């Protein structure tokens, strides 16, 4: 309202044009190099480039001065797979292909000239004060969070599949082990599962904490025990890992078919009318705890994507976006800075993956020399 009062009709037209765009192209005067630097720029823009974003826009394409590029998606209207399709098209379109495109390939109402839509728009003192507060709030929000990228080069899906495991479920068990060692216990874990076979289908929750994953985490212990040479103990741990992975794969399969529990319970809760008493279940402490996602995870893998991620969903939790590539795994870890968790969890993920590999390799039958 303050903007419209201050800028009048010119401001209204400028905002209409800004909102009408299918996407936002952000050109940053930055030179990020590492995965972590790129993640920080592409997730929020950071202190140096956050002003160069319009976070209400569903899709923002970001290009830096040294040629790095990324995409930021606003989650409410879409999930990962449509964005992957768009990003796949972009990464498979060469500079030569783009250069050979002619204006005749585009609709006639696409503007060919760049214009400053806010030129000559008046900004009152009140608007400048609002901008100053927005900057201050944004800088504080950025400063309250931290991000760490674990680019694990030890192995990836090729090794995991040869060892007889589902790559996604295997990595989920590594996450269970690492987070349990971070906090001393498992935390409610959400993995997004696609339901795209259904009309308007979006996601269902796969719950990674299960009796099988709990048994595996308990057997592995709060820290590496260096007991891989103990054949009986090692074989038991590997068997528990197989059971935990199989249980997770079964849950994902059921969730993808609409047989999960979380979206059904969400639908029931939305049926409660204003002023109507909700069923006691929705206020039960165990139910509330079961929907507190201390570990929010999601898996997207693409050969041309370096990294991807998102923020944590509860103040005392972590966000883990991950990719399981052929010979590597990448984890983007976020949390509030006050906890000092991201660096430690990054180490614990690497530790868990290496420990799991060691016990699997040592449990293989020795080949006969005859």
Short mmCIF file of C-alpha atoms in Angstrom, two decimals:
data_model
loop_
_atom_site.label_atom_id
_atom_site.label_comp_id
_atom_site.label_asym_id
_atom_site.label_seq_id
_atom_site.Cartn_x
_atom_site.Cartn_y
_atom_site.Cartn_z
CA UNK A 1 0.00 0.00 0.00
CA UNK A 2 2.82 2.37 0.89
CA UNK A 3 4.39 1.74 -2.52
CA UNK A 4 1.16 2.49 -4.37
CA UNK A 5 0.44 5.60 -2.32
CA UNK A 6 3.96 6.86 -2.95
CA UNK A 7 4.39 5.90 -6.60
CA UNK A 8 0.83 6.16 -7.82
CA UNK A 9 -0.12 4.87 -11.26
CA UNK A 10 3.50 4.50 -12.41
CA UNK A 11 4.27 2.24 -9.44
CA UNK A 12 1.11 0.20 -10.04
CA UNK A 13 2.03 -0.42 -13.69
CA UNK A 14 5.63 -1.26 -12.78
CA UNK A 15 4.52 -3.82 -10.19
CA UNK A 16 1.98 -5.32 -12.61
CA UNK A 17 4.72 -5.80 -15.18
CA UNK A 18 7.04 -7.31 -12.57
CA UNK A 19 4.38 -9.76 -11.42
CA UNK A 20 3.32 -10.68 -14.97
CA UNK A 21 6.71 -12.09 -15.95
CA UNK A 22 6.93 -15.88 -16.26
CA UNK A 23 10.27 -15.82 -14.50
CA UNK A 24 12.97 -13.50 -13.17
CA UNK A 25 16.49 -13.25 -14.59
CA UNK A 26 18.98 -12.11 -11.96
CA UNK A 27 22.41 -10.93 -13.14
CA UNK A 28 24.81 -10.89 -10.17
CA UNK A 29 28.12 -9.04 -9.88
CA UNK A 30 29.62 -12.02 -8.07
CA UNK A 31 32.44 -14.53 -8.68
CA UNK A 32 31.52 -17.62 -6.61
CA UNK A 33 33.82 -20.60 -7.08
CA UNK A 34 33.09 -23.45 -4.66
CA UNK A 35 29.87 -25.44 -4.33
CA UNK A 36 29.29 -23.79 -0.97
CA UNK A 37 29.75 -20.26 -2.32
CA UNK A 38 27.39 -20.99 -5.21
CA UNK A 39 24.83 -22.55 -2.86
CA UNK A 40 24.81 -19.47 -0.65
CA UNK A 41 24.33 -17.15 -3.64
CA UNK A 42 21.67 -19.24 -5.35
CA UNK A 43 19.66 -20.02 -2.21
CA UNK A 44 19.32 -16.49 -0.82
CA UNK A 45 21.59 -14.13 -2.74
CA UNK A 46 23.43 -13.48 0.51
CA UNK A 47 24.20 -10.05 1.89
CA UNK A 48 25.89 -8.98 -1.33
CA UNK A 49 23.19 -10.02 -3.84
CA UNK A 50 19.99 -10.56 -1.86
CA UNK A 51 18.71 -7.20 -3.09
CA UNK A 52 18.84 -8.63 -6.63
CA UNK A 53 15.98 -11.10 -6.05
CA UNK A 54 12.18 -11.03 -6.12
CA UNK A 55 11.28 -13.86 -3.78
CA UNK A 56 7.59 -13.86 -4.70
CA UNK A 57 8.54 -14.97 -8.22
CA UNK A 58 8.09 -18.71 -8.74
CA UNK A 59 11.23 -19.14 -10.87
CA UNK A 60 14.39 -17.06 -10.75
CA UNK A 61 17.31 -17.78 -13.06
CA UNK A 62 20.59 -16.50 -11.65
CA UNK A 63 23.82 -15.83 -13.55
CA UNK A 64 27.03 -14.58 -11.96
CA UNK A 65 29.82 -12.51 -13.44
CA UNK A 66 32.09 -15.55 -13.84
CA UNK A 67 29.52 -17.68 -15.66
CA UNK A 68 28.08 -19.72 -12.81
CA UNK A 69 24.34 -20.20 -13.10
CA UNK A 70 21.58 -21.43 -10.85
CA UNK A 71 17.83 -21.54 -10.42
CA UNK A 72 15.70 -20.64 -7.42
CA UNK A 73 12.19 -22.08 -7.23
CA UNK A 74 9.41 -20.91 -4.90
CA UNK A 75 7.95 -24.15 -3.59
CA UNK A 76 4.26 -23.44 -3.00
CA UNK A 77 3.13 -23.81 -6.61
CA UNK A 78 5.42 -26.62 -7.78
CA UNK A 79 7.69 -29.44 -6.71
CA UNK A 80 11.12 -30.60 -7.76
CA UNK A 81 10.39 -32.59 -10.89
CA UNK A 82 8.87 -29.78 -13.04
CA UNK A 83 11.85 -27.61 -12.10
CA UNK A 84 14.20 -30.46 -13.00
CA UNK A 85 12.53 -30.63 -16.42
CA UNK A 86 13.09 -26.91 -16.99
CA UNK A 87 16.67 -27.02 -15.72
CA UNK A 88 17.33 -30.11 -17.86
CA UNK A 89 16.18 -28.20 -20.97
CA UNK A 90 18.37 -25.23 -20.07
CA UNK A 91 21.51 -27.29 -19.46
CA UNK A 92 21.01 -29.29 -22.67
CA UNK A 93 20.62 -26.16 -24.80
CA UNK A 94 24.07 -25.18 -26.07
CA UNK A 95 25.20 -21.61 -26.64
CA UNK A 96 25.21 -22.41 -30.37
CA UNK A 97 21.58 -23.58 -30.22
CA UNK A 98 20.57 -20.44 -28.35
CA UNK A 99 22.48 -18.20 -30.75
CA UNK A 100 20.71 -19.74 -33.74
CA UNK A 101 17.29 -18.96 -32.32
CA UNK A 102 15.61 -16.09 -34.20
CA UNK A 103 13.04 -13.64 -32.94
CA UNK A 104 10.50 -15.35 -35.19
CA UNK A 105 10.68 -18.31 -32.78
CA UNK A 106 9.14 -16.17 -30.04
CA UNK A 107 5.64 -14.67 -29.62
CA UNK A 108 5.20 -11.26 -31.20
CA UNK A 109 4.42 -9.57 -27.88
CA UNK A 110 7.80 -10.35 -26.35
CA UNK A 111 9.71 -7.13 -25.86
CA UNK A 112 13.12 -6.96 -27.52
CA UNK A 113 14.30 -3.97 -25.54
CA UNK A 114 15.33 -3.69 -21.92
CA UNK A 115 13.55 -1.01 -19.94
CA UNK A 116 13.72 0.34 -16.40
CA UNK A 117 10.16 -0.15 -15.20
CA UNK A 118 10.79 1.89 -12.04
CA UNK A 119 12.27 4.88 -13.87
CA UNK A 120 10.74 8.15 -12.64
CA UNK A 121 8.69 6.34 -9.97
CA UNK A 122 8.55 8.48 -6.83
CA UNK A 123 9.60 6.88 -3.53
CA UNK A 124 8.50 8.62 -0.35
CA UNK A 125 10.44 8.79 2.90
CA UNK A 126 8.13 6.08 4.22
CA UNK A 127 9.06 3.76 1.37
CA UNK A 128 12.77 4.34 1.96
CA UNK A 129 12.22 3.50 5.64
CA UNK A 130 10.43 0.29 4.66
CA UNK A 131 13.31 -0.63 2.35
CA UNK A 132 15.79 0.00 5.14
CA UNK A 133 13.87 -2.25 7.55
CA UNK A 134 13.51 -4.96 4.89
CA UNK A 135 17.29 -4.91 4.35
CA UNK A 136 17.95 -5.11 8.09
CA UNK A 137 15.50 -8.01 8.55
CA UNK A 138 16.95 -9.84 5.53
CA UNK A 139 20.55 -9.44 6.71
CA UNK A 140 19.57 -10.79 10.14
CA UNK A 141 17.79 -13.76 8.59
CA UNK A 142 20.85 -14.56 6.49
CA UNK A 143 23.16 -14.13 9.48
CA UNK A 144 21.08 -16.46 11.63
CA UNK A 145 21.61 -19.39 9.25
CA UNK A 146 24.54 -21.40 7.97
CA UNK A 147 25.13 -23.77 5.09
CA UNK A 148 27.64 -26.54 4.45
CA UNK A 149 28.18 -28.67 1.34
CA UNK A 150 29.52 -32.21 1.73
CA UNK A 151 30.85 -33.27 -1.66
CA UNK A 152 31.57 -36.92 -0.90
CA UNK A 153 33.85 -38.45 -3.53
CA UNK A 154 34.29 -41.90 -1.96
CA UNK A 155 31.60 -43.66 -4.00
CA UNK A 156 28.08 -43.24 -5.36
CA UNK A 157 25.19 -45.15 -6.89
CA UNK A 158 27.42 -47.53 -8.89
CA UNK A 159 28.98 -48.96 -5.74
CA UNK A 160 25.73 -48.92 -3.76
CA UNK A 161 23.82 -50.87 -6.42
CA UNK A 162 26.64 -53.41 -6.81
CA UNK A 163 26.48 -53.93 -3.04
CA UNK A 164 22.78 -54.80 -3.41
CA UNK A 165 21.09 -51.65 -2.08
CA UNK A 166 18.75 -48.95 -3.35
CA UNK A 167 20.94 -45.81 -3.62
CA UNK A 168 18.31 -43.46 -2.19
CA UNK A 169 17.33 -45.70 0.72
CA UNK A 170 21.00 -46.44 1.48
CA UNK A 171 21.81 -42.73 1.69
CA UNK A 172 18.74 -42.19 3.87
CA UNK A 173 20.19 -44.71 6.34
CA UNK A 174 23.50 -42.83 6.30
CA UNK A 175 21.51 -39.67 7.13
CA UNK A 176 19.75 -41.52 9.96
CA UNK A 177 23.06 -42.65 11.41
CA UNK A 178 24.71 -39.24 11.06
CA UNK A 179 21.84 -37.24 12.59
CA UNK A 180 21.46 -39.74 15.44
CA UNK A 181 25.14 -39.31 16.24
CA UNK A 182 24.77 -35.54 16.05
CA UNK A 183 21.87 -35.38 18.54
CA UNK A 184 22.24 -38.63 20.47
CA UNK A 185 18.91 -39.89 19.10
CA UNK A 186 16.98 -40.11 15.85
CA UNK A 187 14.82 -37.16 14.85
CA UNK A 188 11.59 -37.13 12.85
CA UNK A 189 12.68 -37.39 9.20
CA UNK A 190 10.75 -36.34 6.12
CA UNK A 191 11.65 -37.48 2.63
CA UNK A 192 9.54 -36.04 -0.19
CA UNK A 193 8.04 -38.76 -2.42
CA UNK A 194 6.56 -37.91 -5.80
CA UNK A 195 2.91 -38.74 -6.53
CA UNK A 196 2.91 -37.51 -10.12
CA UNK A 197 1.00 -40.55 -11.52
CA UNK A 198 -2.10 -38.97 -9.91
CA UNK A 199 -3.98 -36.03 -11.43
CA UNK A 200 -2.64 -32.91 -9.67
CA UNK A 201 -0.48 -35.26 -7.61
CA UNK A 202 2.35 -33.58 -5.72
CA UNK A 203 4.11 -35.30 -2.84
CA UNK A 204 3.61 -37.71 0.04
CA UNK A 205 5.85 -38.11 3.07
CA UNK A 206 8.18 -41.06 3.40
CA UNK A 207 9.08 -41.42 7.07
CA UNK A 208 12.70 -42.57 7.35
CA UNK A 209 12.51 -43.35 11.08
CA UNK A 210 11.24 -46.90 11.39
CA UNK A 211 11.80 -49.90 13.67
CA UNK A 212 14.25 -51.22 11.06
CA UNK A 213 16.24 -47.98 10.80
CA UNK A 214 16.24 -47.67 14.61
CA UNK A 215 17.69 -51.17 14.94
CA UNK A 216 20.43 -50.34 12.41
CA UNK A 217 21.33 -47.04 14.11
CA UNK A 218 21.41 -48.71 17.54
CA UNK A 219 23.73 -51.47 16.28
CA UNK A 220 26.11 -48.92 14.73
CA UNK A 221 26.34 -46.99 17.99
CA UNK A 222 26.93 -43.33 18.86
CA UNK A 223 30.39 -43.39 17.24
CA UNK A 224 32.43 -45.75 15.02
CA UNK A 225 33.47 -48.77 17.07
CA UNK A 226 36.30 -49.92 14.81
CA UNK A 227 34.94 -53.47 15.06
CA UNK A 228 34.62 -54.26 11.37
CA UNK A 229 37.07 -57.16 11.80
CA UNK A 230 34.63 -58.88 14.15
CA UNK A 231 32.86 -61.09 11.63
CA UNK A 232 29.76 -61.86 13.69
CA UNK A 233 29.12 -58.22 14.65
CA UNK A 234 29.87 -57.00 11.12
CA UNK A 235 27.51 -59.49 9.49
CA UNK A 236 24.74 -58.51 11.92
CA UNK A 237 25.18 -54.81 11.06
CA UNK A 238 25.12 -55.48 7.33
CA UNK A 239 21.96 -57.59 7.73
CA UNK A 240 20.31 -54.77 9.71
CA UNK A 241 21.29 -52.30 7.00
CA UNK A 242 19.67 -54.54 4.37
CA UNK A 243 16.49 -54.71 6.47
CA UNK A 244 16.42 -50.93 7.03
CA UNK A 245 16.92 -50.23 3.33
CA UNK A 246 14.24 -52.76 2.33
CA UNK A 247 11.80 -51.21 4.82
CA UNK A 248 12.46 -47.74 3.41
CA UNK A 249 12.01 -48.90 -0.18
CA UNK A 250 8.68 -50.51 0.75
CA UNK A 251 7.47 -47.30 2.42
CA UNK A 252 8.43 -45.18 -0.60
CA UNK A 253 6.59 -47.58 -2.89
CA UNK A 254 3.43 -47.36 -0.80
CA UNK A 255 3.69 -43.57 -0.46
CA UNK A 256 4.05 -43.15 -4.23
CA UNK A 257 0.83 -45.15 -4.70
CA UNK A 258 -1.13 -42.90 -2.34
CA UNK A 259 -0.91 -45.26 0.62
CA UNK A 260 1.09 -42.97 2.90
CA UNK A 261 -0.49 -41.45 6.01
CA UNK A 262 0.49 -37.79 6.07
CA UNK A 263 -1.53 -36.42 3.16
CA UNK A 264 -4.63 -38.31 4.32
CA UNK A 265 -4.27 -36.86 7.80
CA UNK A 266 -3.68 -33.42 6.29
CA UNK A 267 -6.90 -33.76 4.31
CA UNK A 268 -8.82 -34.79 7.41
CA UNK A 269 -7.48 -31.84 9.39
CA UNK A 270 -8.53 -29.48 6.60
CA UNK A 271 -12.10 -30.81 6.86
CA UNK A 272 -12.39 -29.32 10.35
CA UNK A 273 -14.55 -26.21 9.92
CA UNK A 274 -13.95 -22.90 11.70
CA UNK A 275 -15.30 -23.10 15.24
CA UNK A 276 -15.49 -26.90 15.09
CA UNK A 277 -13.54 -29.04 17.56
CA UNK A 278 -10.79 -31.03 15.88
CA UNK A 279 -10.43 -34.74 16.70
CA UNK A 280 -8.25 -35.32 19.76
CA UNK A 281 -5.64 -37.05 17.59
CA UNK A 282 -4.46 -33.74 16.11
CA UNK A 283 -3.57 -32.35 19.56
CA UNK A 284 -2.00 -35.55 20.88
CA UNK A 285 1.65 -34.93 21.90
CA UNK A 286 2.86 -38.00 20.02
CA UNK A 287 1.11 -36.88 16.83
CA UNK A 288 2.56 -33.38 17.17
CA UNK A 289 6.02 -34.83 17.75
CA UNK A 290 5.65 -37.19 14.78
CA UNK A 291 5.07 -34.20 12.48
CA UNK A 292 8.02 -32.20 13.78
CA UNK A 293 10.48 -32.74 10.96
CA UNK A 294 13.88 -32.18 12.56
CA UNK A 295 15.41 -33.73 9.46
CA UNK A 296 13.85 -32.47 6.24
CA UNK A 297 15.31 -34.28 3.23
CA UNK A 298 14.77 -34.52 -0.50
CA UNK A 299 16.63 -36.24 -3.33
CA UNK A 300 17.25 -34.86 -6.82
CA UNK A 301 20.02 -36.19 -9.03
CA UNK A 302 20.93 -34.90 -12.49
CA UNK A 303 24.28 -35.27 -14.31
CA UNK A 304 24.42 -31.54 -15.07
CA UNK A 305 23.45 -30.28 -11.60
CA UNK A 306 26.31 -29.50 -9.25
CA UNK A 307 24.24 -29.11 -6.10
CA UNK A 308 20.80 -28.15 -4.79
CA UNK A 309 19.14 -27.51 -1.46
CA UNK A 310 16.69 -25.69 0.80
CA UNK A 311 16.37 -24.43 4.37
CA UNK A 312 15.44 -26.34 7.50
CA UNK A 313 11.69 -26.45 8.32
CA UNK A 314 11.84 -26.22 12.14
CA UNK A 315 14.16 -24.04 14.27
CA UNK A 316 15.84 -27.05 15.89
CA UNK A 317 16.23 -29.03 12.68
CA UNK A 318 18.33 -29.41 9.55
CA UNK A 319 17.58 -29.32 5.84
CA UNK A 320 19.38 -31.86 3.66
CA UNK A 321 19.05 -31.73 -0.10
CA UNK A 322 21.14 -34.47 -1.70
CA UNK A 323 22.14 -36.07 -4.97
CA UNK A 324 23.46 -39.61 -5.45
CA UNK A 325 25.61 -39.53 -8.56
CA UNK A 326 27.37 -42.48 -10.17
CA UNK A 327 30.60 -42.13 -8.18
CA UNK A 328 29.88 -39.40 -5.64
CA UNK A 329 27.23 -38.00 -3.30
CA UNK A 330 26.52 -34.34 -2.63
CA UNK A 331 24.71 -33.06 0.47
CA UNK A 332 23.57 -29.47 0.96
CA UNK A 333 23.10 -28.99 4.71
CA UNK A 334 21.31 -26.02 6.30
CA UNK A 335 20.48 -25.09 9.90
CA UNK A 336 20.35 -22.15 12.25
CA UNK A 337 23.83 -20.87 13.01
CA UNK A 338 23.27 -20.86 16.78
CA UNK A 339 23.39 -24.68 16.82
CA UNK A 340 26.72 -25.07 15.00
CA UNK A 341 25.41 -28.23 13.33
CA UNK A 342 26.13 -28.04 9.61
CA UNK A 343 29.89 -28.57 9.73
CA UNK A 344 29.60 -31.38 12.27
CA UNK A 345 26.81 -33.10 10.34
CA UNK A 346 28.85 -32.84 7.15
CA UNK A 347 31.69 -34.72 8.88
CA UNK A 348 29.29 -37.30 10.35
CA UNK A 349 27.75 -38.00 6.93
CA UNK A 350 31.18 -38.67 5.44
CA UNK A 351 32.08 -40.81 8.45
CA UNK A 352 28.85 -42.84 8.17
CA UNK A 353 29.26 -43.47 4.43
CA UNK A 354 32.86 -44.63 4.85
CA UNK A 355 32.01 -46.82 7.84
CA UNK A 356 29.14 -48.46 5.97
CA UNK A 357 31.40 -49.12 2.98
CA UNK A 358 34.10 -50.68 5.15
CA UNK A 359 31.77 -53.15 6.83
CA UNK A 360 30.12 -54.09 3.52
CA UNK A 361 33.47 -54.68 1.78
CA UNK A 362 34.88 -56.69 4.67
CA UNK A 363 31.72 -58.82 4.86
CA UNK A 364 32.07 -60.04 1.27
CA UNK A 365 33.03 -63.71 0.94
CA UNK A 366 36.72 -64.17 0.27
CA UNK A 367 37.36 -65.47 -3.24
CA UNK A 368 38.98 -68.88 -3.39
CA UNK A 369 42.60 -68.93 -4.60
CA UNK A 370 42.27 -72.44 -5.98
#
